[in-house]
PDB file of N, CA and C in Angstrom:
ATOM      1  N   MET N   1      41.977  35.390  37.183  1.00  0.00           N
ATOM      2  CA  MET N   1      41.759  34.895  35.865  1.00  0.00           C
ATOM      3  C   MET N   1      40.332  34.152  36.227  1.00  0.00           C
ATOM      4  N   TYR N   2      39.570  34.228  35.181  1.00  0.00           N
ATOM      5  CA  TYR N   2      38.292  33.434  35.401  1.00  0.00           C
ATOM      6  C   TYR N   2      38.392  32.451  34.074  1.00  0.00           C
ATOM      7  N   ASN N   3      37.957  31.393  34.419  1.00  0.00           N
ATOM      8  CA  ASN N   3      37.661  30.331  33.304  1.00  0.00           C
ATOM      9  C   ASN N   3      36.090  29.645  33.223  1.00  0.00           C
ATOM     10  N   GLN N   4      35.859  28.857  32.506  1.00  0.00           N
ATOM     11  CA  GLN N   4      34.652  28.577  32.534  1.00  0.00           C
ATOM     12  C   GLN N   4      33.795  27.921  33.693  1.00  0.00           C
ATOM     13  N   CYS N   5      34.467  27.284  34.462  1.00  0.00           N
ATOM     14  CA  CYS N   5      34.055  26.573  35.688  1.00  0.00           C
ATOM     15  C   CYS N   5      33.892  27.428  36.917  1.00  0.00           C
ATOM     16  N   ASN N   6      33.663  28.753  36.675  1.00  0.00           N
ATOM     17  CA  ASN N   6      33.615  29.839  37.540  1.00  0.00           C
ATOM     18  C   ASN N   6      34.731  29.780  38.823  1.00  0.00           C
ATOM     19  N   TYR N   7      35.797  29.275  38.419  1.00  0.00           N
ATOM     20  CA  TYR N   7      37.168  29.276  39.523  1.00  0.00           C
ATOM     21  C   TYR N   7      37.995  30.626  39.474  1.00  0.00           C
ATOM     22  N   ILE N   8      38.482  31.298  40.298  1.00  0.00           N
ATOM     23  CA  ILE N   8      39.321  32.076  40.409  1.00  0.00           C
ATOM     24  C   ILE N   8      40.967  31.231  40.653  1.00  0.00           C
ATOM     25  N   ILE N   9      41.755  31.536  39.964  1.00  0.00           N
ATOM     26  CA  ILE N   9      43.169  30.969  40.310  1.00  0.00           C
ATOM     27  C   ILE N   9      44.126  31.911  40.217  1.00  0.00           C
ATOM     28  N   MET N  10      44.940  31.747  41.539  1.00  0.00           N
ATOM     29  CA  MET N  10      45.905  32.757  41.741  1.00  0.00           C
ATOM     30  C   MET N  10      47.417  32.055  42.299  1.00  0.00           C
ATOM     31  N   ALA N  11      48.358  32.501  41.611  1.00  0.00           N
ATOM     32  CA  ALA N  11      49.878  31.684  41.801  1.00  0.00           C
ATOM     33  C   ALA N  11      50.542  32.892  42.373  1.00  0.00           C
ATOM     34  N   THR N  12      51.181  32.313  43.541  1.00  0.00           N
ATOM     35  CA  THR N  12      52.032  33.165  43.902  1.00  0.00           C
ATOM     36  C   THR N  12      53.504  32.504  44.292  1.00  0.00           C
ATOM     37  N   ASN N  13      54.570  33.146  44.349  1.00  0.00           N
ATOM     38  CA  ASN N  13      56.235  32.684  44.354  1.00  0.00           C
ATOM     39  C   ASN N  13      56.478  32.955  45.792  1.00  0.00           C
ATOM     40  N   ASP N  14      56.505  32.018  46.789  1.00  0.00           N
ATOM     41  CA  ASP N  14      56.978  32.248  47.997  1.00  0.00           C
ATOM     42  C   ASP N  14      58.264  31.252  48.516  1.00  0.00           C
ATOM     43  N   ASN N  15      59.237  31.862  48.315  1.00  0.00           N
ATOM     44  CA  ASN N  15      60.853  31.399  48.483  1.00  0.00           C
ATOM     45  C   ASN N  15      61.159  30.130  47.268  1.00  0.00           C
ATOM     46  N   ASN N  16      60.803  31.115  46.132  1.00  0.00           N
ATOM     47  CA  ASN N  16      61.043  29.958  44.934  1.00  0.00           C
ATOM     48  C   ASN N  16      60.031  28.811  44.657  1.00  0.00           C
ATOM     49  N   ILE N  17      58.928  28.704  45.393  1.00  0.00           N
ATOM     50  CA  ILE N  17      58.039  27.684  45.550  1.00  0.00           C
ATOM     51  C   ILE N  17      56.546  28.053  45.055  1.00  0.00           C
ATOM     52  N   GLU N  18      56.333  27.734  43.843  1.00  0.00           N
ATOM     53  CA  GLU N  18      54.997  28.466  43.142  1.00  0.00           C
ATOM     54  C   GLU N  18      54.112  27.862  44.112  1.00  0.00           C
ATOM     55  N   LYS N  19      52.933  28.703  44.391  1.00  0.00           N
ATOM     56  CA  LYS N  19      51.681  27.964  45.115  1.00  0.00           C
ATOM     57  C   LYS N  19      50.548  28.642  44.355  1.00  0.00           C
ATOM     58  N   SER N  20      49.508  27.921  44.213  1.00  0.00           N
ATOM     59  CA  SER N  20      48.386  28.302  43.547  1.00  0.00           C
ATOM     60  C   SER N  20      47.188  28.386  44.326  1.00  0.00           C
ATOM     61  N   TYR N  21      46.359  29.062  44.301  1.00  0.00           N
ATOM     62  CA  TYR N  21      45.368  28.935  45.411  1.00  0.00           C
ATOM     63  C   TYR N  21      43.809  29.052  44.505  1.00  0.00           C
ATOM     64  N   THR N  22      43.055  28.259  44.492  1.00  0.00           N
ATOM     65  CA  THR N  22      41.880  28.356  44.017  1.00  0.00           C
ATOM     66  C   THR N  22      40.497  28.216  44.790  1.00  0.00           C
ATOM     67  N   LEU N  23      39.821  29.344  44.307  1.00  0.00           N
ATOM     68  CA  LEU N  23      38.466  29.745  45.052  1.00  0.00           C
ATOM     69  C   LEU N  23      37.437  28.960  44.354  1.00  0.00           C
ATOM     70  N   GLU N  24      36.418  28.451  44.741  1.00  0.00           N
ATOM     71  CA  GLU N  24      35.129  27.582  44.022  1.00  0.00           C
ATOM     72  C   GLU N  24      34.157  28.485  44.101  1.00  0.00           C
ATOM     73  N   ILE N  25      33.468  29.091  43.279  1.00  0.00           N
ATOM     74  CA  ILE N  25      32.428  30.049  43.287  1.00  0.00           C
ATOM     75  C   ILE N  25      31.212  29.017  43.448  1.00  0.00           C
ATOM     76  N   THR N  26      30.371  28.911  44.609  1.00  0.00           N
ATOM     77  CA  THR N  26      29.262  28.404  44.717  1.00  0.00           C
ATOM     78  C   THR N  26      28.034  29.079  44.497  1.00  0.00           C
ATOM     79  N   GLU N  27      26.954  28.211  44.327  1.00  0.00           N
ATOM     80  CA  GLU N  27      25.541  28.925  44.169  1.00  0.00           C
ATOM     81  C   GLU N  27      25.491  29.810  45.554  1.00  0.00           C
ATOM     82  N   ARG N  28      25.770  29.540  46.392  1.00  0.00           N
ATOM     83  CA  ARG N  28      25.552  30.539  47.841  1.00  0.00           C
ATOM     84  C   ARG N  28      26.496  31.677  47.466  1.00  0.00           C
ATOM     85  N   ASP N  29      27.706  31.556  46.786  1.00  0.00           N
ATOM     86  CA  ASP N  29      28.536  32.825  46.584  1.00  0.00           C
ATOM     87  C   ASP N  29      27.647  33.892  45.595  1.00  0.00           C
ATOM     88  N   LYS N  30      27.051  32.780  44.620  1.00  0.00           N
ATOM     89  CA  LYS N  30      26.613  33.786  43.447  1.00  0.00           C
ATOM     90  C   LYS N  30      25.304  34.580  44.321  1.00  0.00           C
ATOM     91  N   ALA N  31      24.430  34.184  44.916  1.00  0.00           N
ATOM     92  CA  ALA N  31      23.505  34.526  45.450  1.00  0.00           C
ATOM     93  C   ALA N  31      24.043  35.849  46.411  1.00  0.00           C
ATOM     94  N   PHE N  32      24.967  35.499  46.995  1.00  0.00           N
ATOM     95  CA  PHE N  32      25.822  36.789  47.922  1.00  0.00           C
ATOM     96  C   PHE N  32      25.945  37.806  46.778  1.00  0.00           C
ATOM     97  N   LYS N  33      26.721  37.602  45.726  1.00  0.00           N
ATOM     98  CA  LYS N  33      27.157  38.942  44.909  1.00  0.00           C
ATOM     99  C   LYS N  33      25.793  39.426  44.223  1.00  0.00           C
ATOM    100  N   ARG N  34      24.834  38.499  44.098  1.00  0.00           N
ATOM    101  CA  ARG N  34      23.324  39.410  43.652  1.00  0.00           C
ATOM    102  C   ARG N  34      22.828  40.389  44.554  1.00  0.00           C
ATOM    103  N   ARG N  35      22.768  39.836  45.767  1.00  0.00           N
ATOM    104  CA  ARG N  35      22.461  40.864  46.956  1.00  0.00           C
ATOM    105  C   ARG N  35      23.697  41.948  47.000  1.00  0.00           C
ATOM    106  N   TYR N  36      24.659  41.699  47.185  1.00  0.00           N
ATOM    107  CA  TYR N  36      25.836  42.683  46.740  1.00  0.00           C
ATOM    108  C   TYR N  36      25.401  43.586  45.932  1.00  0.00           C
ATOM    109  N   GLN N  37      25.148  43.203  44.556  1.00  0.00           N
ATOM    110  CA  GLN N  37      25.040  44.233  43.420  1.00  0.00           C
ATOM    111  C   GLN N  37      24.039  44.953  43.362  1.00  0.00           C
ATOM    112  N   ALA N  38      22.910  44.534  44.362  1.00  0.00           N
ATOM    113  CA  ALA N  38      21.347  45.091  44.067  1.00  0.00           C
ATOM    114  C   ALA N  38      21.392  46.152  45.630  1.00  0.00           C
ATOM    115  N   ALA N  39      22.457  46.051  46.611  1.00  0.00           N
ATOM    116  CA  ALA N  39      22.344  47.046  47.579  1.00  0.00           C
ATOM    117  C   ALA N  39      22.938  48.108  47.126  1.00  0.00           C
ATOM    118  N   SER N  40      22.595  48.845  48.155  1.00  0.00           N
ATOM    119  CA  SER N  40      23.293  50.478  47.780  1.00  0.00           C
ATOM    120  C   SER N  40      24.790  50.707  48.223  1.00  0.00           C
ATOM    121  N   PRO N  41      25.312  51.718  47.796  1.00  0.00           N
ATOM    122  CA  PRO N  41      26.713  51.900  48.253  1.00  0.00           C
ATOM    123  C   PRO N  41      27.336  51.703  49.464  1.00  0.00           C
ATOM    124  N   GLU N  42      26.160  52.430  50.514  1.00  0.00           N
ATOM    125  CA  GLU N  42      26.150  52.390  51.655  1.00  0.00           C
ATOM    126  C   GLU N  42      26.272  51.167  52.246  1.00  0.00           C
ATOM    127  N   GLU N  43      25.248  50.375  51.518  1.00  0.00           N
ATOM    128  CA  GLU N  43      24.866  49.034  52.263  1.00  0.00           C
ATOM    129  C   GLU N  43      26.242  48.041  51.786  1.00  0.00           C
ATOM    130  N   GLN N  44      26.777  48.223  50.550  1.00  0.00           N
ATOM    131  CA  GLN N  44      27.957  47.484  50.189  1.00  0.00           C
ATOM    132  C   GLN N  44      29.180  47.681  50.839  1.00  0.00           C
ATOM    133  N   GLU N  45      29.414  48.887  51.329  1.00  0.00           N
ATOM    134  CA  GLU N  45      30.688  49.039  52.054  1.00  0.00           C
ATOM    135  C   GLU N  45      30.800  48.272  53.457  1.00  0.00           C
ATOM    136  N   LYS N  46      29.276  47.596  53.991  1.00  0.00           N
ATOM    137  CA  LYS N  46      29.334  46.816  54.810  1.00  0.00           C
ATOM    138  C   LYS N  46      29.482  45.250  54.657  1.00  0.00           C
ATOM    139  N   MET N  47      29.122  45.034  53.362  1.00  0.00           N
ATOM    140  CA  MET N  47      29.219  43.667  53.006  1.00  0.00           C
ATOM    141  C   MET N  47      30.653  43.224  52.379  1.00  0.00           C
ATOM    142  N   GLY N  48      30.843  41.611  52.801  1.00  0.00           N
ATOM    143  CA  GLY N  48      31.883  41.482  52.024  1.00  0.00           C
ATOM    144  C   GLY N  48      32.457  40.073  53.043  1.00  0.00           C
ATOM    145  N   TYR N  49      33.392  39.081  52.639  1.00  0.00           N
ATOM    146  CA  TYR N  49      33.775  37.994  53.202  1.00  0.00           C
ATOM    147  C   TYR N  49      34.693  38.402  54.397  1.00  0.00           C
ATOM    148  N   ASP N  50      34.421  37.643  55.365  1.00  0.00           N
ATOM    149  CA  ASP N  50      35.468  37.761  56.679  1.00  0.00           C
ATOM    150  C   ASP N  50      36.483  36.610  56.720  1.00  0.00           C
ATOM    151  N   VAL N  51      37.605  37.107  56.983  1.00  0.00           N
ATOM    152  CA  VAL N  51      38.879  36.544  57.351  1.00  0.00           C
ATOM    153  C   VAL N  51      38.502  35.311  58.454  1.00  0.00           C
ATOM    154  N   PRO N  52      38.650  33.980  58.550  1.00  0.00           N
ATOM    155  CA  PRO N  52      38.113  33.276  59.460  1.00  0.00           C
ATOM    156  C   PRO N  52      39.328  33.733  60.718  1.00  0.00           C
ATOM    157  N   HIS N  53      38.699  33.461  61.906  1.00  0.00           N
ATOM    158  CA  HIS N  53      39.454  33.806  63.059  1.00  0.00           C
ATOM    159  C   HIS N  53      40.824  33.174  63.320  1.00  0.00           C
ATOM    160  N   HIS N  54      41.104  31.971  63.057  1.00  0.00           N
ATOM    161  CA  HIS N  54      42.344  31.144  62.926  1.00  0.00           C
ATOM    162  C   HIS N  54      42.995  30.855  61.743  1.00  0.00           C
ATOM    163  N   ALA N  55      43.047  32.210  60.949  1.00  0.00           N
ATOM    164  CA  ALA N  55      43.197  32.079  59.344  1.00  0.00           C
ATOM    165  C   ALA N  55      44.972  32.001  59.299  1.00  0.00           C
ATOM    166  N   ASP N  56      45.070  31.187  58.282  1.00  0.00           N
ATOM    167  CA  ASP N  56      46.512  30.738  57.956  1.00  0.00           C
ATOM    168  C   ASP N  56      46.541  31.656  56.545  1.00  0.00           C
ATOM    169  N   MET N  57      47.944  31.734  55.979  1.00  0.00           N
ATOM    170  CA  MET N  57      48.148  32.348  54.954  1.00  0.00           C
ATOM    171  C   MET N  57      47.200  32.062  53.501  1.00  0.00           C
ATOM    172  N   GLU N  58      46.828  30.734  53.386  1.00  0.00           N
ATOM    173  CA  GLU N  58      46.017  30.268  52.596  1.00  0.00           C
ATOM    174  C   GLU N  58      44.636  30.971  52.592  1.00  0.00           C
ATOM    175  N   ASP N  59      44.177  30.844  53.960  1.00  0.00           N
ATOM    176  CA  ASP N  59      42.840  31.127  53.932  1.00  0.00           C
ATOM    177  C   ASP N  59      42.714  32.888  53.781  1.00  0.00           C
ATOM    178  N   ILE N  60      43.753  33.601  54.059  1.00  0.00           N
ATOM    179  CA  ILE N  60      43.617  35.065  53.987  1.00  0.00           C
ATOM    180  C   ILE N  60      43.595  35.419  52.424  1.00  0.00           C
ATOM    181  N   ILE N  61      44.579  34.626  51.844  1.00  0.00           N
ATOM    182  CA  ILE N  61      44.317  34.934  50.494  1.00  0.00           C
ATOM    183  C   ILE N  61      43.244  34.372  49.503  1.00  0.00           C
ATOM    184  N   ILE N  62      42.731  33.365  50.022  1.00  0.00           N
ATOM    185  CA  ILE N  62      41.435  33.030  49.425  1.00  0.00           C
ATOM    186  C   ILE N  62      40.479  34.043  49.658  1.00  0.00           C
ATOM    187  N   THR N  63      40.344  34.477  51.006  1.00  0.00           N
ATOM    188  CA  THR N  63      39.367  35.580  51.256  1.00  0.00           C
ATOM    189  C   THR N  63      39.284  36.680  50.407  1.00  0.00           C
ATOM    190  N   GLU N  64      40.683  37.313  50.307  1.00  0.00           N
ATOM    191  CA  GLU N  64      40.794  38.372  49.289  1.00  0.00           C
ATOM    192  C   GLU N  64      40.444  38.143  48.070  1.00  0.00           C
ATOM    193  N   MET N  65      40.617  36.978  47.678  1.00  0.00           N
ATOM    194  CA  MET N  65      40.182  36.676  46.237  1.00  0.00           C
ATOM    195  C   MET N  65      38.871  36.689  46.220  1.00  0.00           C
ATOM    196  N   ALA N  66      37.989  36.337  47.392  1.00  0.00           N
ATOM    197  CA  ALA N  66      36.605  36.184  46.960  1.00  0.00           C
ATOM    198  C   ALA N  66      36.016  37.808  47.317  1.00  0.00           C
ATOM    199  N   ASN N  67      36.766  38.564  48.057  1.00  0.00           N
ATOM    200  CA  ASN N  67      36.252  39.844  48.131  1.00  0.00           C
ATOM    201  C   ASN N  67      36.562  40.414  46.661  1.00  0.00           C
ATOM    202  N   GLU N  68      37.732  40.218  46.068  1.00  0.00           N
ATOM    203  CA  GLU N  68      38.067  40.710  44.822  1.00  0.00           C
ATOM    204  C   GLU N  68      36.768  40.233  43.781  1.00  0.00           C
ATOM    205  N   TRP N  69      36.548  38.985  43.662  1.00  0.00           N
ATOM    206  CA  TRP N  69      35.609  38.735  42.951  1.00  0.00           C
ATOM    207  C   TRP N  69      34.272  39.327  43.146  1.00  0.00           C
ATOM    208  N   LEU N  70      33.827  39.519  44.365  1.00  0.00           N
ATOM    209  CA  LEU N  70      32.550  40.142  44.836  1.00  0.00           C
ATOM    210  C   LEU N  70      32.407  41.469  44.332  1.00  0.00           C
ATOM    211  N   ARG N  71      33.680  42.025  44.215  1.00  0.00           N
ATOM    212  CA  ARG N  71      33.720  43.617  43.691  1.00  0.00           C
ATOM    213  C   ARG N  71      33.934  43.899  42.594  1.00  0.00           C
ATOM    214  N   ASP N  72      34.125  42.944  41.677  1.00  0.00           N
ATOM    215  CA  ASP N  72      34.877  42.829  40.407  1.00  0.00           C
ATOM    216  C   ASP N  72      33.837  43.847  39.415  1.00  0.00           C
ATOM    217  N   GLY N  73      32.508  44.007  39.817  1.00  0.00           N
ATOM    218  CA  GLY N  73      31.681  44.698  38.964  1.00  0.00           C
ATOM    219  C   GLY N  73      31.121  44.084  37.927  1.00  0.00           C
ATOM    220  N   LYS N  74      31.471  42.798  37.636  1.00  0.00           N
ATOM    221  CA  LYS N  74      31.034  42.012  36.558  1.00  0.00           C
ATOM    222  C   LYS N  74      29.786  41.159  36.894  1.00  0.00           C
ATOM    223  N   PRO N  75      28.816  40.876  35.882  1.00  0.00           N
ATOM    224  CA  PRO N  75      27.533  40.233  36.047  1.00  0.00           C
ATOM    225  C   PRO N  75      27.914  38.643  36.893  1.00  0.00           C
ATOM    226  N   VAL N  76      26.797  38.276  37.688  1.00  0.00           N
ATOM    227  CA  VAL N  76      27.436  36.895  38.430  1.00  0.00           C
ATOM    228  C   VAL N  76      27.214  35.712  37.403  1.00  0.00           C
ATOM    229  N   ASP N  77      26.455  35.864  36.304  1.00  0.00           N
ATOM    230  CA  ASP N  77      26.388  34.388  35.277  1.00  0.00           C
ATOM    231  C   ASP N  77      26.946  34.917  34.058  1.00  0.00           C
TER     232      ASP N  77
END
């Protein structure tokens, strides 16, 4: 879900404890999405956010959210 502050918020239910994760979209992320959208389909396949080496579940979920935002097809601004 998007709101006016360019945040993506996702809530999950883990053992009856609801957790929410917030991804803040920075200017750097917006520039990356512009490069992604300008790239050819072959180049786009190679682009995305990587999961950190010692990632915990929160890092993995936030990285998935970032990749979904990157590939959503919506304009950056």
